[in-house]
Amino acid sequence: MKNTISHRVADFLKNFPPFNVLGQADLETLAEEITIVYKEKDSVIFEENDEPHPYFYVVNKGAVALKKGSDRSIMDMCDEGDIFGLRPLMAQENYKMSAKAHEESILYAIPINIFKPYAQKNIAVGNFLIESFASNTRNPYSKSHRGKLYDEVPDINPVAPDTHVLDLQSVQYSKKLVTCTATTSAKTIAKRMTEKKVGAMLVVKDKMPIGIITDKDLRNNIVTGKYPITTKAKEIMVSPVITYNKHLTITQAQMAMMKSNISHLCITKDGTPNSKAIGILSKHDVMVALGNNPAVLIKAINRAKKIKSIKQIRKSITHLLQDYLDQNIPIKLTTKIISELNDACVKQIIKLSLEEMPTKPPVKFAWLALGSQGRSEQLLQTDQDNAMVFENVPEDKLIETTDYFLKLSKLINKGLFDIGYDYCPAEMMASNPNWCLSLDEWKKTISHWIINPGTDEVLLSSIFFDYNITYGDVNLVNELSEHIFETTKKYPIFYLHLASGALQNPSPTGFFRQLLVEEDGEHKDSFDLKRRALMPLTDAARVLILSHSVKSINSTAERFEKLAELEPNNEEIFMACSYATRALLKFRTKHGLLHNDSGRYIAIDKLTKEEKIKLKRTFKTIKEIQELVSIRFKVSNLLR
């Protein structure tokens, strides 16, 4: 009869490294030797300098804080699937840190003498334990790792969409090789190339490339009568073959083809002719990749004369976004490029809408993107949030001028809808008279929000304060920004209300650190990634950056980076929030593309164990930043 408890232990461990590389039989044998330990909140597992236990531990449920020194500062926080207490396994020394249950927890105590043989015979297990023991890479309090949801290549300085991005983009090569030997006849080669619909045949020996024959080679050598159709491949093939590895970029491919005046490159396992051929890259493949390149897309957008043309380009932008995620290009760079492309689409729609108007604008104006687009965080197509501000006019001209810009705004909103941006359910769009105002009208409206900060006013201001100019006169927007900063300085009580609003979103996790899901409605049992994870970070960054009177920085992650500069004593938490924001945005984008939706609601049962764990680690920054906001702005005073 199967031991049910040990079977459950094995089922849990197989989802986490290093146990996930063990065979099922080894796992079940190990599980039978494991002791299950229950710890109440704040109970000690071991103290600093204690003699080593005969076990190391894995967290099944709850969380364990690792602390060091007389000040008992937290060095690490371990949650579901994390390993701690490895020192007795790796070194015969007393513990260098204490371990204490941060909340009610269940632990698996794994006997060291039982587990050690697995680490010795399995290289992957041994390496993982050594790396875990020697580093703090899972430490959510570590500046260089905290908040990371996905492993990323090192971040780089942002570049313009039409400059260095080709050096990052890998080319999609054909993995379906059509090959022949050196003795294959030209007739057979031509027949197979026709059947397979390819423009080149790779000549191989022991799976390694020794030559290539293209359509051009067949025309120049066979069709002209220079060689008979029975000629063997070795007589007409081009050799040696130019080879690269699979990480070849667009720029490298272009340069290689131009330098050697060739139309095909061979992709090999190690990039040299002395390894197995794994694919072939044609000039056509490069041109296709260029067609899905930011610089090319920007030009296509600017040349578009119809809305439906922009709609087609929007599809290419989505494909480009998917490619960037697949290639693990830094989300910071991806966000900047996609945002630039989205803004270009909006600008072109505004230009086309202006052409439809019977007359030119009577005064200067500016189109403002609000919400996620205003923060340059709208990677997926969601609903619209925008506003119109126009130059002040005499009272007798106001109705007429407003009517003009409302008609223009309706054309723009419809154009955005036609390319895939849904209308805002709350009608926070420039086609709404409340969101299409003169500069003085906007100043009056914003002053009302700040001076009379009720629930609705705080909500409206929180949406509006993330604005970014997409098109029009920048001086109008700068004057509006100055008015906001001047008014908030006069009425600092507004920060308290804005901070209170920033703390309204519920915690992402509940008892035993389980992800809290929607209890009813259309998205029942789904996790609201926007409301429970992204919005708390966005709201906190907004009120903090506003309190410093910093303008022209709208991105949540960049706001936190600026705050880290302004407040060096809080650099650690602000940078953690920046990392967490980008990680969560990437997570939402990946799931949105996967399910063809906004990515807001996540089906928890579809997440892997690893995804759940990494999400929870990212959430740890949310509690800390909300505590900082609460203390900074004395939010508790508002509740008295």
Coordinates of C-alpha atoms in Angstrom, one line a residue, residues 28-390:
E28 CA 9.6 8.7 -3.4
T29 CA 12.4 6.9 -1.5
L30 CA 13.7 10.3 -0.2
A31 CA 10.2 11.4 0.7
E32 CA 9.8 8.5 3.1
E33 CA 12.7 9.8 5.2
I34 CA 11.5 13.4 5.4
T35 CA 10.1 14.8 8.6
I36 CA 7.2 17.3 8.4
V37 CA 7.7 20.2 10.8
Y38 CA 5.0 22.7 11.9
K39 CA 6.1 26.1 13.1
E40 CA 4.0 28.9 14.6
K41 CA 4.6 32.5 13.6
D42 CA 7.8 33.9 15.2
S43 CA 9.0 30.5 16.4
V44 CA 12.7 29.7 16.0
I45 CA 14.0 27.0 13.8
F46 CA 17.7 27.5 14.6
E47 CA 19.7 30.4 16.1
E48 CA 22.9 32.0 14.8
N49 CA 25.9 30.0 16.0
D50 CA 23.8 26.9 16.9
E51 CA 25.3 23.5 16.2
P52 CA 24.2 22.2 12.8
H53 CA 21.0 20.1 12.7
P54 CA 21.1 16.7 10.9
Y55 CA 18.6 18.2 8.4
F56 CA 18.3 21.0 5.9
Y57 CA 14.9 22.4 5.2
V58 CA 12.4 23.1 2.4
V59 CA 9.5 25.5 2.9
N60 CA 6.2 23.8 2.1
K61 CA 3.9 26.6 3.2
G62 CA 4.4 29.9 4.9
A63 CA 7.6 31.9 5.1
V64 CA 10.9 31.8 7.0
A65 CA 13.1 34.8 7.7
L66 CA 16.9 34.4 7.8
K67 CA 18.4 37.0 10.1
K68 CA 22.0 37.9 11.1
G69 CA 23.7 40.1 13.7
S70 CA 22.7 41.8 16.9
D71 CA 20.2 44.0 15.0
R72 CA 18.5 40.9 13.7
S73 CA 18.3 42.4 10.2
I74 CA 16.6 40.2 7.6
M75 CA 19.1 38.8 5.2
D76 CA 16.8 36.5 3.2
M77 CA 13.1 35.5 3.1
C78 CA 12.3 31.9 2.1
D79 CA 8.9 30.9 0.9
E80 CA 7.3 28.0 -0.9
G81 CA 9.9 25.7 -2.5
D82 CA 12.9 27.5 -1.0
I83 CA 15.8 25.7 0.6
F84 CA 17.6 26.9 3.8
G85 CA 19.9 25.6 6.4
L86 CA 22.4 24.1 3.9
R87 CA 25.5 24.9 6.0
P88 CA 25.6 21.4 7.7
L89 CA 25.5 19.8 4.3
M90 CA 28.1 22.0 2.7
A91 CA 30.4 22.8 5.6
Q92 CA 30.9 21.4 9.1
E93 CA 30.3 24.7 10.8
N94 CA 27.8 26.2 13.1
Y95 CA 24.9 28.3 11.5
K96 CA 25.9 31.8 10.4
M97 CA 22.3 33.1 10.5
S98 CA 19.2 32.4 12.5
A99 CA 16.0 31.0 11.0
K100 CA 12.6 32.1 12.3
A101 CA 9.1 31.5 11.1
H102 CA 7.9 34.8 9.6
E103 CA 4.4 33.4 9.5
E104 CA 2.7 30.1 10.3
S105 CA 4.7 27.6 8.3
I106 CA 5.1 23.9 7.4
L107 CA 8.6 22.7 6.6
Y108 CA 10.1 19.5 5.2
A109 CA 13.2 18.5 7.2
I110 CA 15.5 16.5 4.8
P111 CA 18.1 14.2 6.5
I112 CA 21.5 15.2 5.3
N113 CA 23.0 11.7 5.5
I114 CA 20.2 10.4 3.3
F115 CA 20.4 13.2 0.8
K116 CA 24.1 13.6 0.4
P117 CA 24.5 10.6 -2.0
Y118 CA 22.0 12.1 -4.4
A119 CA 24.1 15.3 -4.5
Q120 CA 27.3 13.4 -5.0
K121 CA 26.1 11.2 -7.9
N122 CA 23.9 13.9 -9.6
I123 CA 26.0 16.8 -11.0
A124 CA 22.9 19.0 -11.5
V125 CA 21.8 18.6 -7.9
G126 CA 25.3 19.2 -6.5
N127 CA 25.8 22.3 -8.6
F128 CA 22.5 23.8 -7.5
L129 CA 23.2 23.3 -3.9
I130 CA 26.7 24.8 -4.2
E131 CA 25.3 27.8 -6.0
S132 CA 22.5 28.3 -3.5
F133 CA 25.0 28.0 -0.6
A134 CA 27.5 30.4 -2.1
S135 CA 25.1 33.1 -3.3
N136 CA 22.0 35.1 -2.4
T137 CA 20.4 34.8 -5.9
R138 CA 17.0 33.9 -4.5
N139 CA 17.2 36.7 -1.9
P140 CA 14.2 39.0 -2.5
Y141 CA 16.0 41.7 -0.5
S142 CA 19.0 41.7 -2.8
K143 CA 19.3 44.8 -5.0
S144 CA 20.6 42.9 -8.1
H145 CA 18.0 40.1 -8.0
R146 CA 14.9 41.3 -6.2
G147 CA 11.6 41.4 -8.0
K148 CA 12.8 39.5 -11.0
L149 CA 10.1 37.3 -12.4
Y150 CA 12.0 36.1 -15.4
D151 CA 15.8 35.7 -16.0
E152 CA 16.8 38.5 -18.3
V153 CA 19.9 39.3 -20.3
P154 CA 21.8 42.3 -18.7
D155 CA 20.0 45.5 -19.2
I156 CA 21.4 48.0 -21.7
N157 CA 21.0 51.7 -22.3
P158 CA 17.8 52.4 -24.2
V159 CA 18.3 53.1 -27.9
A160 CA 16.2 54.8 -30.5
P161 CA 14.0 52.3 -32.5
D162 CA 16.0 53.0 -35.7
T163 CA 19.5 52.5 -34.4
H164 CA 21.1 49.6 -32.7
V165 CA 18.1 47.3 -32.3
L166 CA 19.1 45.2 -35.3
D167 CA 22.1 44.1 -33.3
L168 CA 19.7 42.6 -30.8
Q169 CA 17.2 40.9 -33.1
S170 CA 17.9 37.3 -34.0
V171 CA 16.9 36.1 -37.5
Q172 CA 14.4 33.3 -37.8
Y173 CA 16.2 30.8 -39.9
S174 CA 14.8 27.6 -41.6
K175 CA 15.4 24.5 -39.6
K176 CA 14.1 22.2 -42.3
L177 CA 17.3 21.5 -44.1
V178 CA 17.3 20.1 -47.7
T179 CA 20.6 18.4 -48.2
C180 CA 22.5 16.2 -50.7
T181 CA 25.9 14.6 -51.0
A182 CA 28.8 15.7 -53.1
T183 CA 28.0 13.0 -55.7
T184 CA 24.3 13.9 -56.1
S185 CA 23.5 14.9 -59.7
A186 CA 22.4 18.4 -60.7
K187 CA 19.2 16.9 -62.1
T188 CA 18.3 15.3 -58.8
I189 CA 19.2 18.5 -56.9
A190 CA 16.9 20.7 -59.2
K191 CA 14.1 18.2 -58.9
R192 CA 14.3 18.1 -55.0
M193 CA 14.6 21.9 -54.8
T194 CA 11.4 22.2 -56.9
E195 CA 9.5 19.7 -54.8
K196 CA 10.6 21.3 -51.5
K197 CA 10.1 24.8 -52.8
V198 CA 13.5 26.0 -51.6
G199 CA 16.1 28.3 -53.2
A200 CA 19.2 26.4 -52.0
M201 CA 20.5 22.9 -51.4
L202 CA 23.2 22.3 -48.7
V203 CA 25.9 19.8 -49.6
V204 CA 26.9 17.8 -46.6
K205 CA 29.4 15.2 -45.5
D206 CA 28.8 13.5 -42.1
K207 CA 26.1 16.2 -41.5
M208 CA 28.7 18.9 -41.8
P209 CA 28.4 21.5 -44.6
I210 CA 30.9 21.3 -47.4
G211 CA 29.2 23.3 -50.1
I212 CA 25.9 25.0 -51.2
I213 CA 24.0 25.2 -54.5
T214 CA 21.5 27.9 -55.1
D215 CA 19.0 28.6 -57.9
K216 CA 21.5 31.0 -59.3
D217 CA 24.2 28.3 -59.4
L218 CA 21.9 26.0 -61.4
R219 CA 21.0 28.8 -63.9
N220 CA 24.6 29.9 -64.4
N221 CA 26.1 26.4 -64.7
I222 CA 23.3 24.0 -65.9
V223 CA 20.7 26.0 -67.8
T224 CA 23.4 27.9 -69.8
G225 CA 24.8 24.5 -70.9
K226 CA 28.2 25.1 -69.2
Y227 CA 27.8 21.7 -67.5
P228 CA 25.5 18.7 -68.3
I229 CA 22.5 17.9 -66.1
T230 CA 24.3 14.8 -64.9
T231 CA 27.1 16.9 -63.3
K232 CA 27.7 16.0 -59.7
A233 CA 27.2 18.5 -56.9
K234 CA 30.9 18.9 -56.1
E235 CA 31.5 20.3 -59.6
I236 CA 29.1 23.3 -59.2
M237 CA 28.7 23.9 -55.5
V238 CA 30.1 27.0 -53.8
S239 CA 32.7 26.1 -51.2
P240 CA 33.6 26.8 -48.4
V241 CA 30.2 27.6 -46.9
I242 CA 29.8 30.8 -44.8
T243 CA 28.6 29.6 -41.4
Y244 CA 27.3 31.2 -38.2
N245 CA 25.7 30.0 -35.0
K246 CA 22.0 30.3 -34.2
H247 CA 22.4 33.6 -32.3
L248 CA 23.2 35.5 -35.6
T249 CA 21.6 38.9 -35.6
I250 CA 20.1 40.8 -38.5
T251 CA 23.0 43.2 -38.7
Q252 CA 25.5 40.3 -38.8
A253 CA 23.5 38.5 -41.5
Q254 CA 23.3 41.6 -43.6
M255 CA 27.0 42.3 -43.3
A256 CA 28.0 38.7 -44.1
M257 CA 25.8 38.5 -47.2
M258 CA 27.1 41.9 -48.4
K259 CA 30.7 41.2 -47.7
S260 CA 30.7 37.8 -49.5
N261 CA 28.1 38.7 -52.1
I262 CA 26.0 35.7 -51.3
S263 CA 22.3 35.0 -50.7
H264 CA 22.4 32.2 -48.2
L265 CA 24.2 31.5 -44.9
C266 CA 24.5 28.1 -43.1
I267 CA 23.7 27.8 -39.4
T268 CA 25.8 25.2 -37.6
K269 CA 25.8 24.0 -34.0
D270 CA 28.9 25.9 -33.0
G271 CA 29.0 28.4 -35.9
T272 CA 31.9 26.8 -37.7
P273 CA 31.9 24.5 -40.8
N274 CA 33.3 21.7 -38.6
S275 CA 30.0 21.1 -36.7
K276 CA 26.5 19.8 -37.6
A277 CA 24.4 21.9 -39.9
I278 CA 21.1 22.9 -38.2
G279 CA 19.6 25.4 -40.5
I280 CA 19.9 27.8 -43.4
L281 CA 19.3 31.5 -43.7
S282 CA 18.3 33.2 -47.0
K283 CA 18.3 36.9 -48.0
H284 CA 14.5 36.6 -48.1
D285 CA 14.5 35.6 -44.4
V286 CA 16.5 38.7 -43.6
M287 CA 14.2 40.9 -45.6
V288 CA 11.2 39.4 -43.7
A289 CA 13.0 40.2 -40.4
L290 CA 13.6 43.7 -41.6
G291 CA 9.9 44.1 -42.4
N292 CA 9.2 43.4 -38.7
N293 CA 11.8 46.0 -37.6
P294 CA 11.0 49.2 -35.6
A295 CA 12.7 51.5 -38.1
V296 CA 10.8 49.9 -41.0
L297 CA 7.5 50.0 -39.1
I298 CA 7.9 53.7 -38.1
K299 CA 8.4 54.6 -41.8
A300 CA 5.4 52.5 -42.8
I301 CA 3.2 54.2 -40.1
N302 CA 4.3 57.7 -41.3
R303 CA 3.5 56.8 -44.9
A304 CA 0.0 55.4 -44.0
K305 CA -2.8 57.3 -45.7
K306 CA -5.7 55.2 -44.3
I307 CA -6.7 53.9 -40.9
K308 CA -6.9 50.3 -42.1
S309 CA -3.2 50.5 -43.2
I310 CA -2.3 51.4 -39.6
K311 CA -4.4 48.5 -38.3
Q312 CA -2.3 46.1 -40.4
I313 CA 0.9 47.7 -39.0
R314 CA -0.4 47.2 -35.5
K315 CA -0.5 43.5 -36.1
S316 CA 3.2 43.7 -37.1
I317 CA 3.9 45.6 -33.8
T318 CA 2.3 42.8 -31.9
H319 CA 4.5 40.2 -33.7
L320 CA 7.5 42.3 -32.9
L321 CA 6.6 42.4 -29.3
Q322 CA 6.2 38.6 -29.2
D323 CA 9.6 38.2 -30.9
Y324 CA 11.3 40.5 -28.3
L325 CA 9.8 38.4 -25.5
D326 CA 10.8 35.1 -27.1
Q327 CA 14.4 36.4 -27.5
N328 CA 14.4 37.7 -23.9
I329 CA 15.3 41.2 -25.0
P330 CA 15.3 43.4 -21.8
I331 CA 11.8 44.5 -21.0
K332 CA 13.1 48.1 -20.4
L333 CA 14.2 48.3 -24.0
T334 CA 11.1 46.4 -25.3
T335 CA 8.8 48.8 -23.5
K336 CA 10.5 51.9 -25.0
I337 CA 10.4 50.6 -28.5
I338 CA 6.8 49.3 -28.5
S339 CA 5.7 52.6 -26.8
E340 CA 7.4 54.6 -29.5
L341 CA 5.6 52.6 -32.2
N342 CA 2.2 52.9 -30.4
D343 CA 2.7 56.7 -30.1
A344 CA 3.6 56.9 -33.8
C345 CA 0.3 55.1 -34.7
V346 CA -1.6 57.6 -32.6
K347 CA 0.2 60.6 -34.1
Q348 CA -0.6 59.4 -37.6
I349 CA -4.3 58.9 -36.8
I350 CA -4.3 62.5 -35.4
K351 CA -2.8 63.7 -38.7
L352 CA -5.3 61.8 -40.8
S353 CA -8.1 63.0 -38.6
L354 CA -7.0 66.6 -39.0
E355 CA -7.1 66.1 -42.8
E356 CA -10.7 65.1 -42.5
M357 CA -11.6 68.3 -40.7
P358 CA -13.1 71.1 -42.9
T359 CA -10.7 73.7 -41.5
K360 CA -7.4 73.9 -39.7
P361 CA -7.5 74.1 -35.8
P362 CA -8.5 77.5 -34.7
V363 CA -5.8 77.5 -31.9
K364 CA -2.9 75.4 -30.7
F365 CA -3.8 72.2 -28.9
A366 CA -2.2 69.1 -27.4
W367 CA -3.4 65.4 -27.3
L368 CA -2.7 63.7 -24.0
A369 CA -2.3 60.0 -23.5
L370 CA -3.5 59.0 -20.0
G371 CA -3.3 55.8 -17.9
S372 CA -1.0 53.0 -19.0
Q373 CA -0.3 54.7 -22.4
G374 CA 0.6 57.9 -20.6
R375 CA 3.1 55.9 -18.5
S376 CA 4.5 54.2 -21.7
E377 CA 3.4 50.9 -20.3
Q378 CA 0.7 49.9 -22.8
L379 CA 2.3 47.0 -24.5
L380 CA -1.0 45.3 -25.3
Q381 CA -4.0 46.9 -26.9
T382 CA -6.4 47.8 -24.1
D383 CA -9.0 50.5 -23.9
Q384 CA -8.5 54.2 -24.5
D385 CA -7.7 56.9 -21.9
N386 CA -6.9 60.3 -23.4
A387 CA -7.7 64.0 -23.2
M388 CA -7.5 67.2 -25.2
V389 CA -6.2 70.6 -24.0
F390 CA -6.4 73.6 -26.3

